[in-house]
Short mmCIF file of C-alpha atoms and ligand atoms in Angstrom, two decimals:
data_model
loop_
_atom_site.label_atom_id
_atom_site.label_comp_id
_atom_site.label_asym_id
_atom_site.label_seq_id
_atom_site.Cartn_x
_atom_site.Cartn_y
_atom_site.Cartn_z
CA MET A 352 33.00 99.03 -121.00
CA THR A 353 35.93 100.43 -119.75
CA SER A 354 37.32 98.73 -116.01
CA ALA A 355 37.17 102.21 -114.65
CA GLN A 356 32.71 102.02 -114.99
CA PRO A 357 31.32 100.32 -112.82
CA SER A 358 30.20 96.71 -113.71
CA LEU A 359 26.78 95.65 -115.89
CA GLY A 360 25.74 94.91 -112.26
CA GLN A 361 26.64 96.99 -109.56
CA SER A 362 25.68 100.19 -112.05
CA ILE A 363 22.27 98.52 -112.05
CA LEU A 364 21.81 98.90 -108.00
CA ASP A 365 23.24 102.16 -108.41
CA ARG A 366 20.51 103.71 -110.16
CA ALA A 367 18.06 102.15 -108.81
CA ASP A 368 19.92 103.81 -105.75
CA LEU A 369 20.01 107.49 -107.08
CA LEU A 370 16.32 106.88 -108.11
CA ALA A 371 15.43 106.39 -105.19
CA GLN A 372 16.21 109.71 -104.03
CA HIS A 373 13.00 110.96 -105.55
CA SER A 374 10.81 110.41 -103.48
CA ASP A 375 7.56 112.36 -101.78
CA MET A 376 8.89 111.04 -97.88
CA GLU A 377 11.98 111.41 -95.61
CA GLY A 378 13.42 108.84 -94.93
CA GLY A 379 11.90 106.33 -97.10
CA LEU A 380 10.97 105.58 -100.97
CA THR A 381 7.66 106.81 -101.61
CA CYS A 382 6.76 107.69 -105.35
CA ALA A 383 2.76 108.28 -107.03
CA PHE A 384 1.45 108.40 -109.48
CA LEU A 385 2.78 112.23 -110.80
CA THR A 386 3.76 113.58 -107.59
CA PRO A 387 7.17 116.18 -107.83
CA ALA A 388 9.14 113.30 -106.70
CA HIS A 389 7.43 111.21 -109.30
CA ALA A 390 8.06 114.21 -112.37
CA GLN A 391 12.02 113.80 -111.12
CA ALA A 392 12.32 110.28 -111.43
CA GLN A 393 10.42 110.15 -115.28
CA ALA A 394 12.79 113.05 -115.92
CA GLN A 395 15.52 110.98 -114.75
CA LEU A 396 14.09 107.35 -116.76
CA VAL A 397 14.18 110.40 -118.98
CA ARG A 398 18.25 111.47 -119.64
CA TRP A 399 19.54 107.34 -119.27
CA MET A 400 17.41 106.77 -121.67
CA GLU A 401 18.83 109.25 -124.06
CA GLU A 402 22.63 108.85 -122.83
CA ALA A 403 21.86 104.50 -123.91
CA GLY A 404 20.76 105.67 -127.09
CA MET A 405 17.06 105.54 -127.46
CA SER A 406 15.25 107.76 -128.70
CA VAL A 407 12.80 108.56 -125.96
CA ARG A 408 8.76 110.42 -126.03
CA ILE A 409 5.81 110.38 -123.86
CA ASP A 410 2.69 108.91 -124.24
CA ALA A 411 -0.21 110.75 -122.27
CA ILE A 412 -0.39 108.78 -118.55
CA GLY A 413 3.41 109.53 -118.71
CA ASN A 414 5.21 106.59 -119.31
CA VAL A 415 8.38 107.21 -120.77
CA ILE A 416 8.63 105.25 -123.49
CA GLY A 417 12.48 104.28 -125.21
CA ARG A 418 13.16 103.02 -128.44
CA TYR A 419 16.29 101.88 -129.99
CA ALA A 420 16.03 101.42 -133.10
CA ALA A 421 16.37 98.94 -135.21
CA ASP A 422 19.18 97.68 -138.16
CA PRO A 423 18.10 100.07 -140.52
CA ALA A 424 19.01 96.94 -143.23
CA GLU A 425 15.81 95.46 -141.28
CA ALA A 426 12.97 95.95 -143.86
CA ASP A 427 9.56 96.04 -141.69
CA PRO A 428 11.40 95.18 -138.53
CA LYS A 429 8.73 94.75 -135.34
CA VAL A 430 8.05 96.16 -132.18
CA LEU A 431 10.09 93.77 -129.15
CA MET A 432 8.89 95.92 -125.85
CA THR A 433 10.33 95.82 -122.49
CA GLY A 434 9.35 97.78 -118.48
CA SER A 435 7.93 98.04 -115.63
CA HIS A 436 6.53 100.60 -113.43
CA PHE A 437 8.08 103.18 -111.82
CA ASP A 438 5.48 104.31 -108.67
CA THR A 439 5.77 101.92 -105.72
CA VAL A 440 3.63 101.93 -103.12
CA ARG A 441 4.18 103.52 -99.44
CA ASN A 442 7.77 103.50 -98.10
CA GLY A 443 8.32 100.72 -100.58
CA GLY A 444 11.85 99.11 -102.16
CA ARG A 445 13.94 100.26 -104.49
CA TYR A 446 13.64 97.51 -106.94
CA ASP A 447 10.26 95.84 -107.46
CA GLY A 448 9.70 97.93 -110.97
CA ARG A 449 12.57 99.80 -111.23
CA LEU A 450 14.79 97.23 -112.15
CA GLY A 451 12.33 96.12 -115.24
CA ILE A 452 13.87 99.67 -115.91
CA LEU A 453 17.05 99.43 -115.25
CA LEU A 454 18.20 96.63 -115.75
CA PRO A 455 16.62 97.19 -119.97
CA ILE A 456 18.55 100.87 -119.81
CA ALA A 457 21.73 99.22 -119.30
CA VAL A 458 21.30 96.48 -121.20
CA VAL A 459 20.27 98.78 -124.03
CA GLY A 460 24.07 100.45 -123.53
CA ALA A 461 25.45 98.02 -124.37
CA LEU A 462 24.02 96.56 -126.45
CA ARG A 463 25.10 100.51 -128.22
CA ASP A 464 28.67 100.42 -126.82
CA ALA A 465 29.15 97.03 -128.99
CA GLY A 466 27.47 98.56 -131.79
CA ILE A 467 24.81 96.08 -131.88
CA ARG A 468 21.83 96.04 -133.72
CA LEU A 469 18.88 94.60 -133.16
CA PRO A 470 16.56 92.76 -135.93
CA TYR A 471 13.77 94.90 -134.09
CA HIS A 472 12.81 97.80 -132.79
CA PHE A 473 13.13 97.33 -128.95
CA GLU A 474 12.26 99.62 -127.48
CA VAL A 475 11.61 100.38 -123.20
CA ILE A 476 8.18 101.23 -121.22
CA ALA A 477 9.00 102.81 -117.66
CA PHE A 478 4.60 102.65 -117.29
CA ALA A 479 4.07 105.87 -115.42
CA GLU A 480 1.79 103.51 -112.09
CA GLU A 481 0.82 100.14 -111.88
CA GLU A 482 0.66 100.06 -107.44
CA GLY A 483 -2.98 102.05 -107.56
CA LEU A 484 -1.63 104.63 -104.22
CA ARG A 485 -2.95 107.32 -105.60
CA PHE A 486 -6.28 106.70 -107.25
CA LYS A 487 -6.38 103.17 -106.14
CA THR A 488 -6.32 102.18 -109.81
CA SER A 489 -4.31 99.25 -110.99
CA PHE A 490 -2.05 98.82 -114.27
CA LEU A 491 -3.46 102.58 -114.46
CA ALA A 492 -0.40 102.74 -117.41
CA SER A 493 -0.37 99.93 -119.02
CA SER A 494 -3.62 100.20 -119.17
CA VAL A 495 -3.22 102.72 -121.96
CA LEU A 496 -0.90 101.61 -123.51
CA ALA A 497 -3.24 97.97 -123.76
CA GLY A 498 -5.81 100.87 -124.98
CA ARG A 499 -7.97 99.06 -122.15
CA PHE A 500 -8.19 102.89 -120.32
CA ASP A 501 -11.58 103.26 -118.53
CA PRO A 502 -12.21 106.88 -118.86
CA ALA A 503 -14.75 107.58 -115.60
CA LEU A 504 -10.92 107.33 -113.81
CA LEU A 505 -10.37 110.76 -114.79
CA ASP A 506 -12.45 111.36 -112.54
CA ARG A 507 -11.72 109.58 -109.75
CA VAL A 508 -9.92 111.78 -106.64
CA ASP A 509 -6.85 111.17 -104.15
CA ALA A 510 -7.06 111.28 -100.46
CA ASP A 511 -6.84 115.30 -101.37
CA GLY A 512 -9.72 115.69 -103.28
CA ILE A 513 -7.83 116.28 -106.78
CA THR A 514 -9.13 114.74 -109.55
CA MET A 515 -6.96 112.09 -111.82
CA GLY A 516 -8.25 114.41 -114.86
CA ALA A 517 -6.96 117.60 -113.12
CA ALA A 518 -4.01 116.20 -112.37
CA LEU A 519 -2.93 114.81 -115.82
CA ALA A 520 -3.10 118.45 -116.77
CA ALA A 521 -0.84 119.75 -114.77
CA ALA A 522 1.63 117.31 -114.91
CA GLY A 523 1.97 118.36 -119.16
CA PHE A 524 2.23 115.56 -120.54
CA PRO A 525 0.99 115.12 -124.51
CA GLY A 526 -2.89 115.53 -124.97
CA SER A 527 -3.14 117.34 -121.63
CA GLY A 528 -5.33 114.83 -119.79
CA SER A 529 -7.92 114.50 -122.47
CA ILE A 530 -9.66 111.48 -123.23
CA ASP A 531 -9.08 111.95 -127.12
CA ALA A 532 -4.78 111.71 -126.19
CA LEU A 533 -5.10 109.08 -123.65
CA ARG A 534 -6.88 106.87 -126.18
CA ALA A 535 -5.08 107.71 -128.73
CA ALA A 536 -1.64 106.46 -127.32
CA ALA A 537 -2.84 103.19 -127.11
CA VAL A 538 -0.08 100.41 -129.12
CA ASP A 539 -1.44 98.87 -132.81
CA PRO A 540 -0.49 94.58 -131.57
CA ALA A 541 -0.47 94.66 -134.80
CA THR A 542 2.94 95.45 -134.61
CA LEU A 543 4.51 94.45 -131.90
CA ALA A 544 6.47 91.06 -131.01
CA GLY A 545 5.52 90.82 -127.81
CA PHE A 546 6.56 92.08 -124.14
CA VAL A 547 9.27 91.03 -122.06
CA GLU A 548 9.22 92.25 -118.29
CA VAL A 549 12.25 91.43 -116.23
CA HIS A 550 10.95 91.65 -112.29
CA ILE A 551 12.03 91.44 -108.47
CA GLU A 552 10.21 87.80 -107.59
CA GLN A 553 8.94 89.57 -104.69
CA GLY A 554 8.89 86.30 -102.50
CA PRO A 555 11.38 83.49 -100.81
CA VAL A 556 11.07 80.95 -103.68
CA LEU A 557 14.17 81.45 -105.93
CA LEU A 558 16.11 82.50 -102.82
CA HIS A 559 15.38 79.08 -100.67
CA ARG A 560 16.26 76.73 -104.36
CA GLY A 561 19.19 78.82 -104.09
CA LEU A 562 18.58 80.64 -107.57
CA PRO A 563 19.14 83.66 -109.35
CA LEU A 564 15.88 83.80 -111.98
CA GLY A 565 13.28 82.34 -112.70
CA ILE A 566 10.21 81.95 -115.69
CA VAL A 567 7.60 82.74 -114.85
CA THR A 568 4.36 80.59 -116.62
CA GLN A 569 1.67 82.86 -115.15
CA ILE A 570 0.61 85.64 -113.41
CA ALA A 571 -2.53 86.02 -110.95
CA GLY A 572 -5.51 87.43 -111.55
CA SER A 573 -6.30 89.97 -108.76
CA SER A 574 -9.81 92.07 -107.49
CA ARG A 575 -9.63 94.25 -105.85
CA PHE A 576 -12.65 96.58 -103.49
CA GLN A 577 -13.40 99.48 -101.05
CA VAL A 578 -15.80 98.44 -98.61
CA ARG A 579 -17.60 100.63 -96.48
CA VAL A 580 -19.82 100.01 -93.08
CA GLU A 581 -21.79 102.59 -91.64
CA GLY A 582 -23.93 102.35 -87.54
CA LEU A 583 -24.80 104.72 -85.14
CA ALA A 584 -22.27 106.86 -83.70
CA SER A 585 -23.86 106.89 -79.59
CA HIS A 586 -21.92 107.50 -76.34
CA ALA A 587 -18.57 104.70 -75.71
CA GLY A 588 -20.10 105.24 -72.27
CA THR A 589 -23.58 104.92 -71.89
CA THR A 590 -24.39 102.83 -74.61
CA PRO A 591 -25.00 99.21 -73.97
CA MET A 592 -22.77 96.56 -75.88
CA ASP A 593 -25.69 94.99 -76.65
CA MET A 594 -27.60 97.80 -78.48
CA ARG A 595 -24.52 98.95 -80.47
CA ARG A 596 -24.46 99.41 -83.98
CA ASP A 597 -20.17 99.07 -84.08
CA ALA A 598 -19.57 99.41 -87.45
CA ALA A 599 -15.71 99.09 -86.69
CA THR A 600 -16.49 95.50 -84.65
CA GLY A 601 -18.20 94.51 -87.73
CA ALA A 602 -16.00 95.45 -90.16
CA ALA A 603 -13.88 92.73 -88.45
CA GLU A 604 -15.50 90.48 -88.27
CA MET A 605 -15.77 90.83 -91.88
CA ILE A 606 -11.57 91.23 -91.88
CA LEU A 607 -11.51 87.44 -90.56
CA LEU A 608 -14.67 85.64 -92.82
CA VAL A 609 -11.44 87.42 -95.40
CA GLU A 610 -9.21 85.67 -94.07
CA GLU A 611 -10.31 82.55 -93.43
CA ARG A 612 -12.11 82.50 -96.40
CA CYS A 613 -9.12 82.59 -98.10
CA GLY A 614 -7.36 79.92 -96.06
CA GLN A 615 -8.38 77.33 -97.01
CA VAL A 616 -7.29 76.73 -100.59
CA PRO A 617 -3.63 77.20 -101.36
CA THR A 618 -3.20 80.26 -104.54
CA LEU A 619 -6.28 81.66 -102.47
CA VAL A 620 -4.95 85.03 -101.20
CA GLY A 621 -6.72 87.57 -99.13
CA THR A 622 -5.62 90.59 -97.93
CA VAL A 623 -7.10 93.42 -95.83
CA GLY A 624 -4.52 96.59 -95.50
CA GLN A 625 -6.24 99.57 -95.61
CA LEU A 626 -8.42 100.45 -92.76
CA GLN A 627 -9.87 103.72 -91.49
CA VAL A 628 -12.17 104.57 -88.68
CA PRO A 629 -13.45 108.60 -90.55
CA ASP A 630 -13.00 111.05 -87.74
CA GLY A 631 -13.75 108.55 -84.71
CA SER A 632 -13.10 109.05 -81.57
CA SER A 633 -11.83 107.43 -78.48
CA ASN A 634 -15.35 108.01 -76.26
CA VAL A 635 -17.41 107.22 -79.88
CA ILE A 636 -18.65 104.26 -80.54
CA PRO A 637 -17.28 104.08 -84.50
CA ALA A 638 -20.19 105.43 -86.96
CA ALA A 639 -18.91 103.84 -90.53
CA CYS A 640 -15.17 102.04 -90.99
CA THR A 641 -13.60 101.01 -94.27
CA PHE A 642 -11.41 99.14 -95.43
CA SER A 643 -9.71 97.83 -98.94
CA MET A 644 -9.68 93.60 -99.38
CA ASP A 645 -7.16 92.76 -102.07
CA ILE A 646 -8.08 89.37 -102.83
CA ARG A 647 -5.95 86.93 -105.84
CA ALA A 648 -5.62 83.09 -106.77
CA GLY A 649 -3.80 81.21 -109.57
CA GLU A 650 -6.80 80.77 -111.44
CA ASP A 651 -9.81 82.98 -112.52
CA GLY A 652 -12.30 80.62 -111.35
CA ILE A 653 -10.74 80.17 -107.15
CA ARG A 654 -10.84 83.60 -107.04
CA GLU A 655 -14.68 84.73 -108.39
CA ALA A 656 -15.46 81.27 -105.38
CA ALA A 657 -14.51 83.50 -103.25
CA ILE A 658 -15.45 86.58 -103.76
CA ALA A 659 -18.74 85.48 -103.94
CA ASP A 660 -18.56 83.49 -100.22
CA ILE A 661 -16.90 86.66 -99.01
CA VAL A 662 -19.04 89.64 -100.28
CA ALA A 663 -22.71 87.16 -99.12
CA GLY A 664 -20.64 86.11 -95.55
CA ILE A 665 -20.33 91.08 -95.18
CA GLU A 666 -23.20 91.35 -96.30
CA LYS A 667 -24.97 88.26 -93.98
CA ILE A 668 -22.85 90.06 -90.81
CA ALA A 669 -23.79 93.56 -92.52
CA ALA A 670 -27.62 92.61 -91.17
CA ARG A 671 -27.32 90.10 -88.23
CA ARG A 672 -25.58 93.79 -86.60
CA ALA A 673 -28.15 96.62 -88.72
CA LEU A 674 -25.06 98.00 -90.31
CA GLN A 675 -25.43 99.54 -93.68
CA VAL A 676 -22.53 98.14 -96.17
CA SER A 677 -21.38 99.20 -99.37
CA VAL A 678 -18.97 96.89 -101.54
CA GLU A 679 -17.58 98.69 -104.43
CA ARG A 680 -15.66 96.94 -106.80
CA VAL A 681 -12.47 97.71 -109.05
CA THR A 682 -12.00 96.72 -111.87
CA PRO A 683 -10.82 93.18 -111.85
CA VAL A 684 -7.83 91.18 -113.65
CA ASN A 685 -7.36 88.38 -114.92
CA ASN A 686 -5.32 85.61 -114.71
CA ALA A 687 -2.49 85.89 -117.70
CA PRO A 688 -0.56 82.87 -118.90
CA CYS A 689 2.59 83.49 -119.67
CA ALA A 690 3.23 82.61 -124.20
CA ARG A 691 5.62 79.24 -123.99
CA TRP A 692 7.11 80.33 -127.17
CA LEU A 693 8.87 82.89 -125.26
CA MET A 694 9.41 81.07 -122.17
CA ASP A 695 11.20 78.46 -124.09
CA GLN A 696 14.13 81.61 -125.50
CA PHE A 697 14.86 82.39 -122.29
CA ALA A 698 14.86 78.94 -121.03
CA ALA A 699 17.39 78.46 -123.72
CA VAL A 700 19.64 80.98 -122.95
CA LEU A 701 20.06 79.98 -119.34
CA LYS A 702 20.63 77.00 -120.25
CA LYS A 703 23.20 78.06 -122.18
CA ARG A 704 25.13 79.12 -119.53
CA GLY A 705 24.86 76.69 -116.92
CA LEU A 706 21.82 78.04 -115.00
CA GLU A 707 19.19 75.93 -114.00
CA THR A 708 15.88 76.32 -115.66
CA PHE A 709 13.04 76.78 -112.72
CA GLU A 710 9.46 77.47 -113.34
CA LEU A 711 7.30 79.43 -111.21
CA PRO A 712 3.97 81.27 -110.89
CA SER A 713 4.04 85.32 -109.84
CA GLY A 714 1.45 86.34 -106.77
CA ALA A 715 1.99 88.71 -107.41
CA GLY A 716 0.67 91.77 -110.26
CA HIS A 717 2.97 93.33 -113.18
CA ASP A 718 2.11 95.58 -116.22
CA ALA A 719 2.97 92.40 -117.85
CA MET A 720 -0.61 91.40 -117.32
CA MET A 721 -2.16 94.40 -118.59
CA MET A 722 -0.28 93.81 -121.69
CA GLN A 723 -0.67 90.17 -122.06
CA ARG A 724 -4.50 91.19 -123.03
CA ILE A 725 -2.51 92.41 -126.07
CA THR A 726 0.82 90.94 -127.38
CA ASP A 727 2.06 87.51 -125.82
CA VAL A 728 4.38 88.46 -123.02
CA ALA A 729 7.05 86.32 -120.41
CA MET A 730 8.83 87.23 -117.41
CA LEU A 731 12.08 86.51 -115.94
CA PHE A 732 12.26 86.51 -112.08
CA VAL A 733 15.63 87.93 -110.16
CA ARG A 734 16.37 86.51 -106.54
CA CYS A 735 14.78 88.47 -103.49
CA GLY A 736 17.45 89.22 -100.74
CA ASN A 737 16.47 89.84 -96.82
CA GLY A 738 13.98 86.09 -96.78
CA GLY A 739 12.44 87.18 -99.72
CA ILE A 740 10.69 90.45 -99.20
CA SER A 741 9.62 93.44 -100.99
CA HIS A 742 6.66 96.33 -100.52
CA ASN A 743 8.70 97.07 -97.66
CA PRO A 744 12.43 98.74 -97.83
CA LEU A 745 14.53 95.96 -96.95
CA GLU A 746 13.46 94.99 -100.47
CA THR A 747 16.85 93.43 -102.62
CA ILE A 748 19.20 92.14 -104.42
CA THR A 749 22.66 91.71 -105.09
CA GLU A 750 24.78 92.90 -107.80
CA ASP A 751 26.06 89.38 -108.86
CA ASP A 752 22.17 88.89 -109.73
CA ALA A 753 21.54 91.67 -111.28
CA ARG A 754 24.45 90.96 -113.92
CA GLN A 755 23.18 87.10 -114.21
CA ALA A 756 19.88 89.11 -115.33
CA ALA A 757 21.95 91.46 -117.91
CA GLU A 758 23.45 88.95 -119.06
CA VAL A 759 20.66 86.30 -119.56
CA PHE A 760 18.42 89.75 -121.12
CA VAL A 761 21.38 91.06 -123.67
CA ASP A 762 21.73 87.72 -124.97
CA PHE A 763 18.06 87.25 -125.19
CA LEU A 764 17.91 90.44 -127.00
CA ARG A 765 20.54 88.29 -129.07
CA HIS A 766 18.51 85.50 -129.86
CA PHE A 767 15.48 86.66 -130.31
CA ARG A 768 12.87 84.75 -133.09
CA PRO A 769 9.24 86.64 -133.65
CA LYS A 770 6.53 83.52 -133.10
CA GLY A 771 6.99 81.68 -135.64
CA GLY A 772 10.42 82.91 -137.15
O1 LIG B 976 -0.49 94.55 -106.05
C1 LIG B 976 0.90 93.78 -106.74
O2 LIG B 976 0.78 92.98 -106.69
C2 LIG B 976 1.71 94.67 -107.35
O3 LIG B 976 2.88 94.45 -106.94
N1 LIG B 976 1.18 95.81 -107.74
MN1 LIG B 977 4.61 96.36 -105.98
MN1 LIG B 978 6.09 95.74 -109.36
#
């Protein structure tokens, strides 16, 4: 690169700023699946991938897949994949997911500029949906690539009653939302050499240790639920306290149960991030209350035991308060271990560059979890500033950490050896 161009690190941060300009909201970043902002971000990513020297395709769920083709001298090259998601949570940060797309695009551009070809096809995937904001899904885009797409999801509706199938058809991707096209978008695991994901840590561990980078050991499994509690609407002024069937106070007790049970075991966490009294009025006892539950742990058994206790507890609270309750479970994603042979290759690069080889588990979910169902995976975490805050506009990284991560990634790619190779 010439000195007139921004550094590798700065160019990644600059592009994160540019991409964040495509938002569903004023004054913050929200990029939900298949909104106009999402389409603009997708088109921008296509352009950047092409400029970096990749051939680009869009699959049936809207993933943008850029390929930096292997050295033509290679007889039967496999595919090493990387990538992360470009959708966001509501009013989220600009690096969650996007760093794992923009950094490899910058790296491919640098390789191309230096005339370096790799002995394998290197694919950068911008996953169209991971956060579940619009359709309350989980790992939607990577599930298509991993051949795990659930066709029932096409009937799921968003807050405006639009089905996922209709939204996909309107988006006009290849296949226009047909189940066959979504199935055909799965990659053949036999062609893959592995999947590696760069991601902002989204927590304070690296920051507190003074380390720019960390190697992920495993990704905590997670389960999500939608709970609906039903009671009886009645007059707020005339119904005695002991004669109420109040859905909201029942839900409050259930939420406290989630907090209490998940506080009992290290690595176990439980969150109620959505809570509504549909059609509520200040002078009417709530007839219904709905809430989400997100439960995670470093071990599947710990998570499952907590879920069993919480669901039983919710039913007990509902029975005691004469409420009805339904607990709808979104497909859980189990704990995903990272592959030691890939972690070791990242560690060798860090060591060579004089960096500490620090390993840490991920409490957040990542596209790598779904890809781990079909291939070996590894993740490189980049230090998160501002106390480690994420899923928040305050999420930040430094130019120097982005540069170091990109340089490590270049070295990793240049020295990558397939499993057993
Ligand atoms: O919720 C998660 O862990 C991810 O960021 N979607
Ligand atoms: Mn996220
Ligand atoms: Mn993410």
